[in-house]
Coordinates of C-alpha atoms and ligand atoms in Angstrom, one line a residue:
X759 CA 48.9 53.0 -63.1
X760 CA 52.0 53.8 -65.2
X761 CA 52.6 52.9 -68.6
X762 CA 55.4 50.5 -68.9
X763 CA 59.2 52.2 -68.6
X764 CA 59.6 51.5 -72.4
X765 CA 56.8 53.9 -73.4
X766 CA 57.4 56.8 -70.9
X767 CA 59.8 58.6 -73.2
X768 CA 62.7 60.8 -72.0
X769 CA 61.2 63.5 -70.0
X770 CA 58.9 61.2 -68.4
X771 CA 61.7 58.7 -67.5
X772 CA 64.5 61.6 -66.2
X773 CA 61.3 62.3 -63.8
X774 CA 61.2 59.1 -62.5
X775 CA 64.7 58.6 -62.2
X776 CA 65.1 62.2 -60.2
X777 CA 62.2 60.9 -58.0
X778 CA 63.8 57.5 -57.6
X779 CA 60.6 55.8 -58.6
X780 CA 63.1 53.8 -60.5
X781 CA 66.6 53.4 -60.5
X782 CA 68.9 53.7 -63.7
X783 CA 70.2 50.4 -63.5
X784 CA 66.6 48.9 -63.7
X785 CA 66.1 51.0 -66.6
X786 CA 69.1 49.9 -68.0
X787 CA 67.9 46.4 -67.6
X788 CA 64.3 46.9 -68.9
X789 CA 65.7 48.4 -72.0
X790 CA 68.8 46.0 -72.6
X791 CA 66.1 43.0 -72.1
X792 CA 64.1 44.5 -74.8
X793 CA 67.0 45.1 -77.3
X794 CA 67.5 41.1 -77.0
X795 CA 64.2 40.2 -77.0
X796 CA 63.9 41.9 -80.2
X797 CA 67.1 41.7 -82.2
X798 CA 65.4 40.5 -85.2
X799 CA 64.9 43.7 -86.1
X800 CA 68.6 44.5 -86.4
X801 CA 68.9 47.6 -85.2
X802 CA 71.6 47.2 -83.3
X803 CA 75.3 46.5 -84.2
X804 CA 76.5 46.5 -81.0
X805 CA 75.9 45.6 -77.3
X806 CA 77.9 45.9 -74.2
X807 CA 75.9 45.1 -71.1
X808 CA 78.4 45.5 -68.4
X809 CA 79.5 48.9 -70.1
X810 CA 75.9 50.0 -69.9
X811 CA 74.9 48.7 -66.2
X812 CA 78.4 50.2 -65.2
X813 CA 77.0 53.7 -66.3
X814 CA 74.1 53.2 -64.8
X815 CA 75.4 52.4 -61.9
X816 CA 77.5 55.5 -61.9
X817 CA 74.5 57.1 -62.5
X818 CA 72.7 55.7 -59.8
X819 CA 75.4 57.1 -57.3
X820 CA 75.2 60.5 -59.2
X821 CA 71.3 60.7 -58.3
X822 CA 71.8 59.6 -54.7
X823 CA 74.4 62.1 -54.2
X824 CA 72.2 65.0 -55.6
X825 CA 74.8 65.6 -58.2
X826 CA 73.1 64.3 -61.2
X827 CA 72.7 66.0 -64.2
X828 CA 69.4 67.1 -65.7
X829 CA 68.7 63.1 -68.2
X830 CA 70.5 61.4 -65.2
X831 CA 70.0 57.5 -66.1
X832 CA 67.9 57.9 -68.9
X833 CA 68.8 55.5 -71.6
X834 CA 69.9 56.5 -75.3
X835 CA 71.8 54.6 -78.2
X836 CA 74.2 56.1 -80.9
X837 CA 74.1 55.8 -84.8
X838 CA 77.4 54.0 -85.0
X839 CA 78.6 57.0 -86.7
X840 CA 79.1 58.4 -83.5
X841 CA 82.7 57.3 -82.3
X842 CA 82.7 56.2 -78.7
X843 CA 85.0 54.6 -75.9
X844 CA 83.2 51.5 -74.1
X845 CA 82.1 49.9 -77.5
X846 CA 83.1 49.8 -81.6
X847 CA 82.8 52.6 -83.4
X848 CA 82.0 50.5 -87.3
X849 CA 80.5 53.4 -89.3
X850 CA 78.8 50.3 -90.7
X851 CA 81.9 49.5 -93.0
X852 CA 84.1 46.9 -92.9
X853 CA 86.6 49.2 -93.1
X854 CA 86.3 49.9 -89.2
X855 CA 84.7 46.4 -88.4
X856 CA 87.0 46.2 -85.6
X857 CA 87.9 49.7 -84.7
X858 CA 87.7 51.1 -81.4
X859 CA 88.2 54.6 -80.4
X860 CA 90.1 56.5 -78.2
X861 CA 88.0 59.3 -77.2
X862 CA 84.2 60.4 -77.2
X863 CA 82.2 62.3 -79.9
X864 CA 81.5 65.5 -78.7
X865 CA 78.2 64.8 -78.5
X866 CA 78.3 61.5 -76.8
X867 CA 80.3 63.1 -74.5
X868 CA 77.4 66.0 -73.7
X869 CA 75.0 63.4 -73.9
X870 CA 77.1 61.4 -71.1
X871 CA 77.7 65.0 -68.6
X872 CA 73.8 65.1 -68.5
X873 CA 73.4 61.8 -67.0
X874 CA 72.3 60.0 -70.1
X875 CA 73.0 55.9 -70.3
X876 CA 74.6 54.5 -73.4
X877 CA 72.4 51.6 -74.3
X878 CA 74.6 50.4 -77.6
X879 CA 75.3 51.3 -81.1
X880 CA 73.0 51.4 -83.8
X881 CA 73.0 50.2 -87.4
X882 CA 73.1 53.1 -90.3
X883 CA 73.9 52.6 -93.9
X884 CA 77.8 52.7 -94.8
X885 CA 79.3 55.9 -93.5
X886 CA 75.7 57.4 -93.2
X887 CA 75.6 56.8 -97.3
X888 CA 71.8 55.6 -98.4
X889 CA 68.3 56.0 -97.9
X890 CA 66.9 52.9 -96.3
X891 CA 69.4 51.2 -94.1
X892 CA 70.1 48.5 -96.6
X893 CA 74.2 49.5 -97.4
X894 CA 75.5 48.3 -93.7
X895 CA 78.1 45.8 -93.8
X896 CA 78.6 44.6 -90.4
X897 CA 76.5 42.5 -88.8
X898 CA 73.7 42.8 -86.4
X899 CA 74.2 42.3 -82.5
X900 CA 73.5 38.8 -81.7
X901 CA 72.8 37.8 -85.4
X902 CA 75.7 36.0 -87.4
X903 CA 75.1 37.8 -90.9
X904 CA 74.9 41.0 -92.3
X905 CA 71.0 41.9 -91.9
X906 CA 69.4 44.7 -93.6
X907 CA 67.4 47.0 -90.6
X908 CA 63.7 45.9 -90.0
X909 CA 60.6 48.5 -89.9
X910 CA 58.4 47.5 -86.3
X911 CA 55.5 48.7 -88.7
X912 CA 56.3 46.0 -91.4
X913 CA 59.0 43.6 -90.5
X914 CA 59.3 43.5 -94.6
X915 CA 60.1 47.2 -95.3
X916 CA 63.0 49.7 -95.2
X917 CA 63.3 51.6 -91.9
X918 CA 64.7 54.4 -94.0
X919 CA 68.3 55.7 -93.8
X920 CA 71.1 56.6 -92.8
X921 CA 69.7 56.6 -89.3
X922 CA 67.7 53.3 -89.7
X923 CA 68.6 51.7 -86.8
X924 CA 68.6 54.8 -84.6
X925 CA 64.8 55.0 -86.1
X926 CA 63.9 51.6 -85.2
X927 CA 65.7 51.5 -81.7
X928 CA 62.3 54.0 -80.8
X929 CA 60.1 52.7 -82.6
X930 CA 59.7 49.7 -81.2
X931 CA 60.6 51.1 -77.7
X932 CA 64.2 49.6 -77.8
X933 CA 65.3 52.9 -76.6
X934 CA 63.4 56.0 -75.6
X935 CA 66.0 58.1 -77.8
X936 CA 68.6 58.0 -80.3
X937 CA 71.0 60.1 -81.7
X938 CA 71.2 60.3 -85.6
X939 CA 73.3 62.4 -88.5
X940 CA 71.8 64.5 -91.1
X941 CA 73.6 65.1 -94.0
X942 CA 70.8 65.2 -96.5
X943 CA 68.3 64.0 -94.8
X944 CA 69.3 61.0 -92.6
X945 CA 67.4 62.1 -89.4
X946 CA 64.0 63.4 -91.1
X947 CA 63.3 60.5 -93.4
X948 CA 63.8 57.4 -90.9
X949 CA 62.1 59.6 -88.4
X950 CA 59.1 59.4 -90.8
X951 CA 59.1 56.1 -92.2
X952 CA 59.2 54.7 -88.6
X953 CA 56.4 57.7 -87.1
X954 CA 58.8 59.1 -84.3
X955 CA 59.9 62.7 -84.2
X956 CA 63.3 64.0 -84.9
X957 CA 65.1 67.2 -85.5
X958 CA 68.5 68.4 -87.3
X959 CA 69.5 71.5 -85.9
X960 CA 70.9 74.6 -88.1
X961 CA 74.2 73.5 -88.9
X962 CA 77.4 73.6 -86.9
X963 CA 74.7 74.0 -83.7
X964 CA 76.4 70.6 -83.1
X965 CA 80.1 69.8 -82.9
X966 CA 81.0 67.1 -85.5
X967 CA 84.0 66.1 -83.9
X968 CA 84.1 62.6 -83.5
X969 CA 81.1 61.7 -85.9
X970 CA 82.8 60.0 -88.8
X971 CA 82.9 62.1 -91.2
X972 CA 81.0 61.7 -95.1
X973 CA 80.1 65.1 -96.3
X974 CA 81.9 67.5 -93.6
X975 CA 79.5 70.5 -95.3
X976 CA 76.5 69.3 -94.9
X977 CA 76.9 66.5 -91.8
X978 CA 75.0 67.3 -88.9
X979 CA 74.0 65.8 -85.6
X980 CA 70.1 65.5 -84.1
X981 CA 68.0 63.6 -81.7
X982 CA 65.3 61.2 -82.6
X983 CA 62.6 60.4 -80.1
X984 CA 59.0 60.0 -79.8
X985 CA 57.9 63.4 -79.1
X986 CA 59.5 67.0 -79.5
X987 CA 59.3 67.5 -76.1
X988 CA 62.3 64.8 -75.7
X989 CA 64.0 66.2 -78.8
X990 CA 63.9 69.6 -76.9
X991 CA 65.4 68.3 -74.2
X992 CA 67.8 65.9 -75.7
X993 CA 68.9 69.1 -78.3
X994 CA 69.5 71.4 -75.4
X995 CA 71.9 68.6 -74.5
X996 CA 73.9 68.1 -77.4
X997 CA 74.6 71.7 -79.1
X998 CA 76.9 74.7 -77.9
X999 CA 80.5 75.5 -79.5
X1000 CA 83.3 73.2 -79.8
X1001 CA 86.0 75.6 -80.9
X1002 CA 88.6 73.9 -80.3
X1003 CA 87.7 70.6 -81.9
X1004 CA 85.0 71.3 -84.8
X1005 CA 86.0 74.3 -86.4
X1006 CA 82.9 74.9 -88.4
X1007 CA 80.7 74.7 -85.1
X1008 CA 79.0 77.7 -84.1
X1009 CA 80.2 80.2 -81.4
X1010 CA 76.8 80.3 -80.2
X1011 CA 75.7 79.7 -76.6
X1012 CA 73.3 76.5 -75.8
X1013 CA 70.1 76.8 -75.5
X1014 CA 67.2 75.8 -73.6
X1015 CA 65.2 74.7 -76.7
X1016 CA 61.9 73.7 -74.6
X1017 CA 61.9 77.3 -73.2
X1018 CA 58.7 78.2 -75.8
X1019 CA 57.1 74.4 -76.3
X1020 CA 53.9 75.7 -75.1
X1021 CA 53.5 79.2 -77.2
X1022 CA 50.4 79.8 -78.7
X1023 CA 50.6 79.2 -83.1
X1024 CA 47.7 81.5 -83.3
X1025 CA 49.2 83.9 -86.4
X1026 CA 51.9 81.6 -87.3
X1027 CA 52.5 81.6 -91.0
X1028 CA 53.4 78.2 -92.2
X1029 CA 54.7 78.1 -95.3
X1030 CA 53.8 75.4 -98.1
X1031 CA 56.2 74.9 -100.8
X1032 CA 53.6 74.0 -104.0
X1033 CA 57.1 71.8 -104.8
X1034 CA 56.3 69.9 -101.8
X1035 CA 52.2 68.8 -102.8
X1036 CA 52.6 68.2 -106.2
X1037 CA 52.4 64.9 -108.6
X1038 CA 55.4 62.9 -106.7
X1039 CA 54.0 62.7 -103.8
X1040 CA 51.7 59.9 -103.1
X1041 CA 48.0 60.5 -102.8
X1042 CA 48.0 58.9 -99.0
X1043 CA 50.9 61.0 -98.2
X1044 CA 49.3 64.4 -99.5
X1045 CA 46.3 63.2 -97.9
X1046 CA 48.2 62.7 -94.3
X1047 CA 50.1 66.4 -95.0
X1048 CA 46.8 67.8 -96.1
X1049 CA 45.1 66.9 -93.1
X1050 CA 48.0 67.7 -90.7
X1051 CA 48.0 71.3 -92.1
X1052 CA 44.2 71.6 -91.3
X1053 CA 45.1 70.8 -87.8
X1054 CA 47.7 73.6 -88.0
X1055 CA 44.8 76.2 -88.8
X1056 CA 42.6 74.8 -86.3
X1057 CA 45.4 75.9 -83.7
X1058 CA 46.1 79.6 -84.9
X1059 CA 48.1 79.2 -87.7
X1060 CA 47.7 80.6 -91.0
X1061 CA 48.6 78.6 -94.3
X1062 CA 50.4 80.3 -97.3
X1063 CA 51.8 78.9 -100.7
X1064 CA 55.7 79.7 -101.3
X1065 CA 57.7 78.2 -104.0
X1066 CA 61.4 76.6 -103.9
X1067 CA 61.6 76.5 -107.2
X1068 CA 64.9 74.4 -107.2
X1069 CA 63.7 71.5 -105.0
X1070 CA 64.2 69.3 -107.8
X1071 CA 67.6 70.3 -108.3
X1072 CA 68.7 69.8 -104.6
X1073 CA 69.4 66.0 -106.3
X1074 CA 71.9 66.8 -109.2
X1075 CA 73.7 69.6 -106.3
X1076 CA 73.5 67.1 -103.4
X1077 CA 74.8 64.0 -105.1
X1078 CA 77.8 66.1 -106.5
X1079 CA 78.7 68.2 -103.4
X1080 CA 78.1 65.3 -100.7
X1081 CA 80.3 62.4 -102.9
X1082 CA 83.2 65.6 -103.9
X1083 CA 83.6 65.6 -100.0
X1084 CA 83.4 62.1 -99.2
X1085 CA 85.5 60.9 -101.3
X1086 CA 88.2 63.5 -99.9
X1087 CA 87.1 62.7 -96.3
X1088 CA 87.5 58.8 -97.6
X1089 CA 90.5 59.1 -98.3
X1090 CA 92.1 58.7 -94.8
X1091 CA 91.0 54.8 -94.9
X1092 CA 94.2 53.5 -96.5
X1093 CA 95.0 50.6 -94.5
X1094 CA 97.6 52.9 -92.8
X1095 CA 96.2 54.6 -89.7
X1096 CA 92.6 53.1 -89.6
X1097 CA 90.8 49.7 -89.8
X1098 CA 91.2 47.3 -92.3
X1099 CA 94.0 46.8 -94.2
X1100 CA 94.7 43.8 -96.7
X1101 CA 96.3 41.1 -95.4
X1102 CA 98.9 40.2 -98.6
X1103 CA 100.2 42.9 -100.8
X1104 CA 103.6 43.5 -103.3
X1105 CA 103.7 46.8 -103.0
X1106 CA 102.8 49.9 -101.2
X1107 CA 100.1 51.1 -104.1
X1108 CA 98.7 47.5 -104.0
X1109 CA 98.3 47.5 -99.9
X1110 CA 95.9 51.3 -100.5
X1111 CA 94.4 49.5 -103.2
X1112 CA 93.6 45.9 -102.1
X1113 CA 92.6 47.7 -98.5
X1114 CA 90.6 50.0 -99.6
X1115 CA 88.6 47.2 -102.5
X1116 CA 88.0 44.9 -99.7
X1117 CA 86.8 47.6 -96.6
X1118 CA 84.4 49.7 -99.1
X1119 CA 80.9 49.1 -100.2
X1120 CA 79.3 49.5 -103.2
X1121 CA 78.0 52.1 -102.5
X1122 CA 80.7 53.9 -100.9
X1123 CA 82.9 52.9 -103.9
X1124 CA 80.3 54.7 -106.4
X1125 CA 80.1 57.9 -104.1
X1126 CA 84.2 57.9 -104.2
X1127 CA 84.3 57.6 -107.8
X1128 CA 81.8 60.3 -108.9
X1129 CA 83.4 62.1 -106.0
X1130 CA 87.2 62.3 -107.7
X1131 CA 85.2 62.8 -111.2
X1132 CA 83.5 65.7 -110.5
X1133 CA 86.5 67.3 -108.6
X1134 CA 88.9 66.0 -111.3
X1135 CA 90.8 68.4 -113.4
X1136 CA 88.9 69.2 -116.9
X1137 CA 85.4 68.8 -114.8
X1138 CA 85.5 70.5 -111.7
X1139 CA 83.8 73.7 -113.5
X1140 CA 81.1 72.3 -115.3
X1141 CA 80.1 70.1 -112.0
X1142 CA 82.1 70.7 -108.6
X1143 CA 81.8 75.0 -108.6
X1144 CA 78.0 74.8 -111.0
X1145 CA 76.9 72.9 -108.3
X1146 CA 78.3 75.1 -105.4
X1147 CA 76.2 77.6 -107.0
X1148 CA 73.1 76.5 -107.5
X1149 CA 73.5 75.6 -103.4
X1150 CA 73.3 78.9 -103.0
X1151 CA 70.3 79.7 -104.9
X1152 CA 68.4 76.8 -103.2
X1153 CA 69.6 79.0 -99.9
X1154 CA 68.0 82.3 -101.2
X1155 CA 65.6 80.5 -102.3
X1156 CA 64.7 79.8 -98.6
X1157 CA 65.2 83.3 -97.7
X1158 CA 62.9 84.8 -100.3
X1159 CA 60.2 82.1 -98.9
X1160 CA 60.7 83.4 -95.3
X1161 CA 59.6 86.6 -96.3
X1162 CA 55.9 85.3 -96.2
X1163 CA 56.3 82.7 -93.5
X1164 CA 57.5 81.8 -90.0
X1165 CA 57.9 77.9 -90.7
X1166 CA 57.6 75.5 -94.0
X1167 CA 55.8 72.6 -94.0
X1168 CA 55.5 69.6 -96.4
X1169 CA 56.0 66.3 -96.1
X1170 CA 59.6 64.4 -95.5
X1171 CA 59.7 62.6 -98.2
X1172 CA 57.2 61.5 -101.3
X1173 CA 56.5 58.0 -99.7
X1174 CA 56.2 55.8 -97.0
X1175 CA 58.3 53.4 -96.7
X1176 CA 59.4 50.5 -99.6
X1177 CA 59.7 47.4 -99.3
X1178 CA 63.3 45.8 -98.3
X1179 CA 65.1 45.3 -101.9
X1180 CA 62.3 47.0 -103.0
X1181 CA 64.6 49.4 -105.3
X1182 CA 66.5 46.7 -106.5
X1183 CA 69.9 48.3 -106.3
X1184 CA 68.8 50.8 -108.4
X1185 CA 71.0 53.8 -106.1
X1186 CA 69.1 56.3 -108.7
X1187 CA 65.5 55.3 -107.2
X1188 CA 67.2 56.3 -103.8
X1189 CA 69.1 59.3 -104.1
X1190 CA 64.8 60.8 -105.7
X1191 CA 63.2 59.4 -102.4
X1192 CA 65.4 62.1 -101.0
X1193 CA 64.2 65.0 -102.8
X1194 CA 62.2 67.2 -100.1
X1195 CA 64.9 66.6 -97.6
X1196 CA 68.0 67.9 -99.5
X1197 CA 66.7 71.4 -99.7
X1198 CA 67.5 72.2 -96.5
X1199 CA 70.2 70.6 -96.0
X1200 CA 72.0 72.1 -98.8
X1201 CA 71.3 75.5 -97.0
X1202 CA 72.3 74.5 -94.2
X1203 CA 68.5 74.9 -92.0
X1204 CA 67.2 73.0 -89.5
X1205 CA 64.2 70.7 -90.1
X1206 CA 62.4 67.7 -88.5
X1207 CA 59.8 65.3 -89.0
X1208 CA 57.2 64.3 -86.5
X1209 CA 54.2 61.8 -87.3
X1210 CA 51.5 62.8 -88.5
X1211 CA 49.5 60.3 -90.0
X1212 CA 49.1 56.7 -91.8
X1213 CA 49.1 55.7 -95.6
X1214 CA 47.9 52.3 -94.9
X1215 CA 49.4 51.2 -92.4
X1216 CA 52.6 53.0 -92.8
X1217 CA 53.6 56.3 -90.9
X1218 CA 53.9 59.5 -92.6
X1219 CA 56.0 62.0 -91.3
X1220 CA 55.4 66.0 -91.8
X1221 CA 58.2 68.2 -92.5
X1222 CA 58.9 70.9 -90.8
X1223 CA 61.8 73.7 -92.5
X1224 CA 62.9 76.5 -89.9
X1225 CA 64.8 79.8 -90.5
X1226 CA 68.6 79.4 -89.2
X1227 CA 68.8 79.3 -85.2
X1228 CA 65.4 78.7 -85.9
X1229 CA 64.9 75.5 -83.6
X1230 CA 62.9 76.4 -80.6
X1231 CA 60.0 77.9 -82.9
X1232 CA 60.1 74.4 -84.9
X1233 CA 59.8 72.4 -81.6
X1234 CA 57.1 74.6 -80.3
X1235 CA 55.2 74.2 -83.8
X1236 CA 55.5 70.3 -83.3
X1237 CA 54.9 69.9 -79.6
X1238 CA 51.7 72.0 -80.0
X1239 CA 50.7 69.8 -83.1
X1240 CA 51.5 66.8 -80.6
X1241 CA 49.2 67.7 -77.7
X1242 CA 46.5 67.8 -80.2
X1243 CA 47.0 65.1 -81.9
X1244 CA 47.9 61.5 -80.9
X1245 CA 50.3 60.2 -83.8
X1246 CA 53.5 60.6 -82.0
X1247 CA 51.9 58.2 -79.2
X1248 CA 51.2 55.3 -81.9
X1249 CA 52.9 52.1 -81.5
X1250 CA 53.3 49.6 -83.9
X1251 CA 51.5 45.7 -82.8
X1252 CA 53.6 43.9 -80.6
X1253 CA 56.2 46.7 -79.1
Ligands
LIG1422 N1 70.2 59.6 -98.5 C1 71.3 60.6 -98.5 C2 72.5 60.0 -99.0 O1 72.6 58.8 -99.3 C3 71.4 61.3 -97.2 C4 72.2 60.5 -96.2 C5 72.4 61.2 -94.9 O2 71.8 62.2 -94.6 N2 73.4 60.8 -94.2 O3 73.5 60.6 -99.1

């Protein structure tokens, strides 16, 4: 007997699809069914049913005809980051509540030439800025108010963020995959906190054209799914150059980034940062890392200590360099071209200023403002260009540590995941959750997280760090981890 379509994952499903042991539109259905029967969980901010079956349809023909591509009808939903043509493209501000686009994102548009079904859009924190999904603004599909994002594994706790909802979409077998953004973390930590795998690749292996943007440096797109089997297939799918649209994307070929999932880890050197299993870190999480490392050995590979000796500066850098950029990427949202704009105004300067009050978060308005500060006139030295340097120490810092190792390893973040309000609006008590994610972000290397383990009866997910181009070595180290270990397969009660 099979297992149910919801837990067959992506490589399983585009076989049954290619087989025509099910068609895409039942798929489609199964899935869409699911999404309603579960919208509590607000993960998603919007749904389109007739945009999805008409895909699937298409897709449908597309397998009939022998001219499918290689995901053909296999479902996925897009962090609402993602702009995109059938349904609203919100960023999760009100400043784009009711914006649609014109075009695709790059990689929706990949993800759409390999056969791949848009399911819906999924919640994220405002313009991909927090830590736990709580800073969206627009409201949940099919509920009336604005609704923080639910964990499956404790309907009372954080999903994690910015990619909450993409996080929780897998979870609970809303969707087999997801995409996500990783600017400083946004893939790796929801991934974690919800115990599915995902992966952001080296940056500018993915075209950012169309992802709207927060911090254009350091913004990068990934898969999320349950296993890195799917994310090897779903990356192959999204990355290659974009020259002409995304200048900071790489001129280097696609890949087939499942081509060494099987390779033996015997001699692989994974790299422990002592940063990474010190005091923060919770004992249960240590204890989950700890014991995910010994499997590691058990398969081949050999452990060593290496030191990032700035990992505790990655915060100070991060939170200057990502809110310097946003809040000159921001600055486009003037009530002139884009979304919201006020409805009564005197004067030209009042319509930026009354738009801009009303469309913004919080949040958002605190990233724009230490944004301007630190690139202001008087202070740019002493923050903006000291930060821009210690970035690049944290990034020889990684070099140095790939001397003595293939891969690092640690966990994704100090904690499982807190309780919803939890921090209390305290933005300070977020920006430290993200503390072993930012190092690699800041140099620009790929990383994911894929379970590996419970502290209580939340999921912990182990960080994996890569060297650049890195990504096919990461996957292999997780899908090896994956086929001896059954974390990745664990469901939370009732999905
Ligand atoms: N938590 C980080 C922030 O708030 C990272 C967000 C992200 O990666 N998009 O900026």
């Amino acid at each position: 007997m099979s297992a149910p379509l919801h837990h067959r994952g992506v490589a399983a499903l585009a076989r049954a699809l290619a087989a025509r042991e099910v068609s895409a539109e039942e798929a489609a259905r199964h899935f869409l069914g699911r999404m309603k029967a579960h919208q509590d969980l607000a993960a998603f901010v919007s749904v389109d049913e007739e945009a999805t079956l008409a895909q699937a349809r298409a897709a449908d023909a597309a397998l009939a005809a022998g001219k499918a591509g290689p995901l053909a009808g296999v479902p996925i939903a897009h962090k609402d980051i993602f702009v995109t043509t059938g349904w609203p493209s919100t960023a999760g501000s009100r400043m784009l509540a009711d914006y649609r686009s014109p075009f695709d994102a790059t990689v929706v548009r990949k993800l759409a030439g390999a056969g791949m079904v848009t399911l819906g859009k999924l919640s994220c924190d405002e313009f991909a800025m927090g830590s736990a999904n709580e800073n969206v603004a627009v409201p949940a599909a099919g509920l009336d108010a604005v609704s923080p994002v639910r964990n499956p594994w404790d309907r009372e706790r954080v999903p994690g963020g910015s990619s909450g909802g993409s996080a929780v979409a897998v979870a609970a077998a809303l969707a087999p995959a997801a995409t996500g953004t990783d600017t400083g973390g946004s893939i790796r930590q929801p991934a974690s906190f919800c115990g599915i795998t995902g992966i952001k690749p080296t940056y500018g292996r993915a075209s950012r054209y169309g992802m709207i943007a927060f911090a254009s440096s350091l913004d990068q797109a990934g898969p999320m799914a349950r296993s890195a089997e799917d994310c090897a297939l779903l990356l192959s799918a999204m990355c290659g150059p974009d020259p002409d649209r995304d200048s900071t994307s790489l001129d280097v070929p696609a890949e087939d980034f499942s081509r060494q999932l099987h390779a033996s880890l015997e001699g692989l050197r994974i790299g422990v940062p002592k940063e990474f299993v010190g005091e923060g870190v919770a004992p249960g999480v240590r204890a989950a890392i700890e014991a995910a490392l010994a499997e590691y050995e058990k398969l081949g590979a050999r452990r060593v200590e290496v030191s990032l000796p700035r990992t505790e500066l990655s915060i100070p850098v991060y939170y200057i360099l990502a809110a310097a950029e946003a809040s000159s990427n921001l600055s486009r949202f003037d009530g002139v071209k884009f979304g919201h704009r006020a409805a009564q105004y005197k004067d030209l300067a009042e319509m930026y200023a009354k738009t801009r009050a009303e469309g913004f978060g919080d949040e958002v308005k605190r990233r724009i403002m230490i944004g301007t500060y630190v690139l202001s006139h008087g202070y740019y030295d002493a923050y903006y260009l000291q930060a821009q340097k210690v970035r690049r120490m944290i990034a020889d810092d990684f070099q140095q540590a790939f001397r003595d190792c293939d891969v690092i390893a640690g966990p994704a973040a100090p904690t499982v995941a807190w309780k919803i309000g939890e921090h209390g609006g305290d933005p300070v008590a977020d920006y430290l959750a993200d503390v072993f994610t930012l190092p690699a972000s800041l140099a620009g290397l790929p990383g994911m997280s894929v379970p590996c383990g419970f502290d209580g009866s939340m999921p912990v997910g182990l960080q994996l760090i890569g060297n650049y181009f890195g990504e096919a070595k990461l996957l292999n180290a997780a899908h090896r981890f994956q086929q001896a270990t059954d974390w990745h397969r664990k469901t939370p009660e009732g999905f």
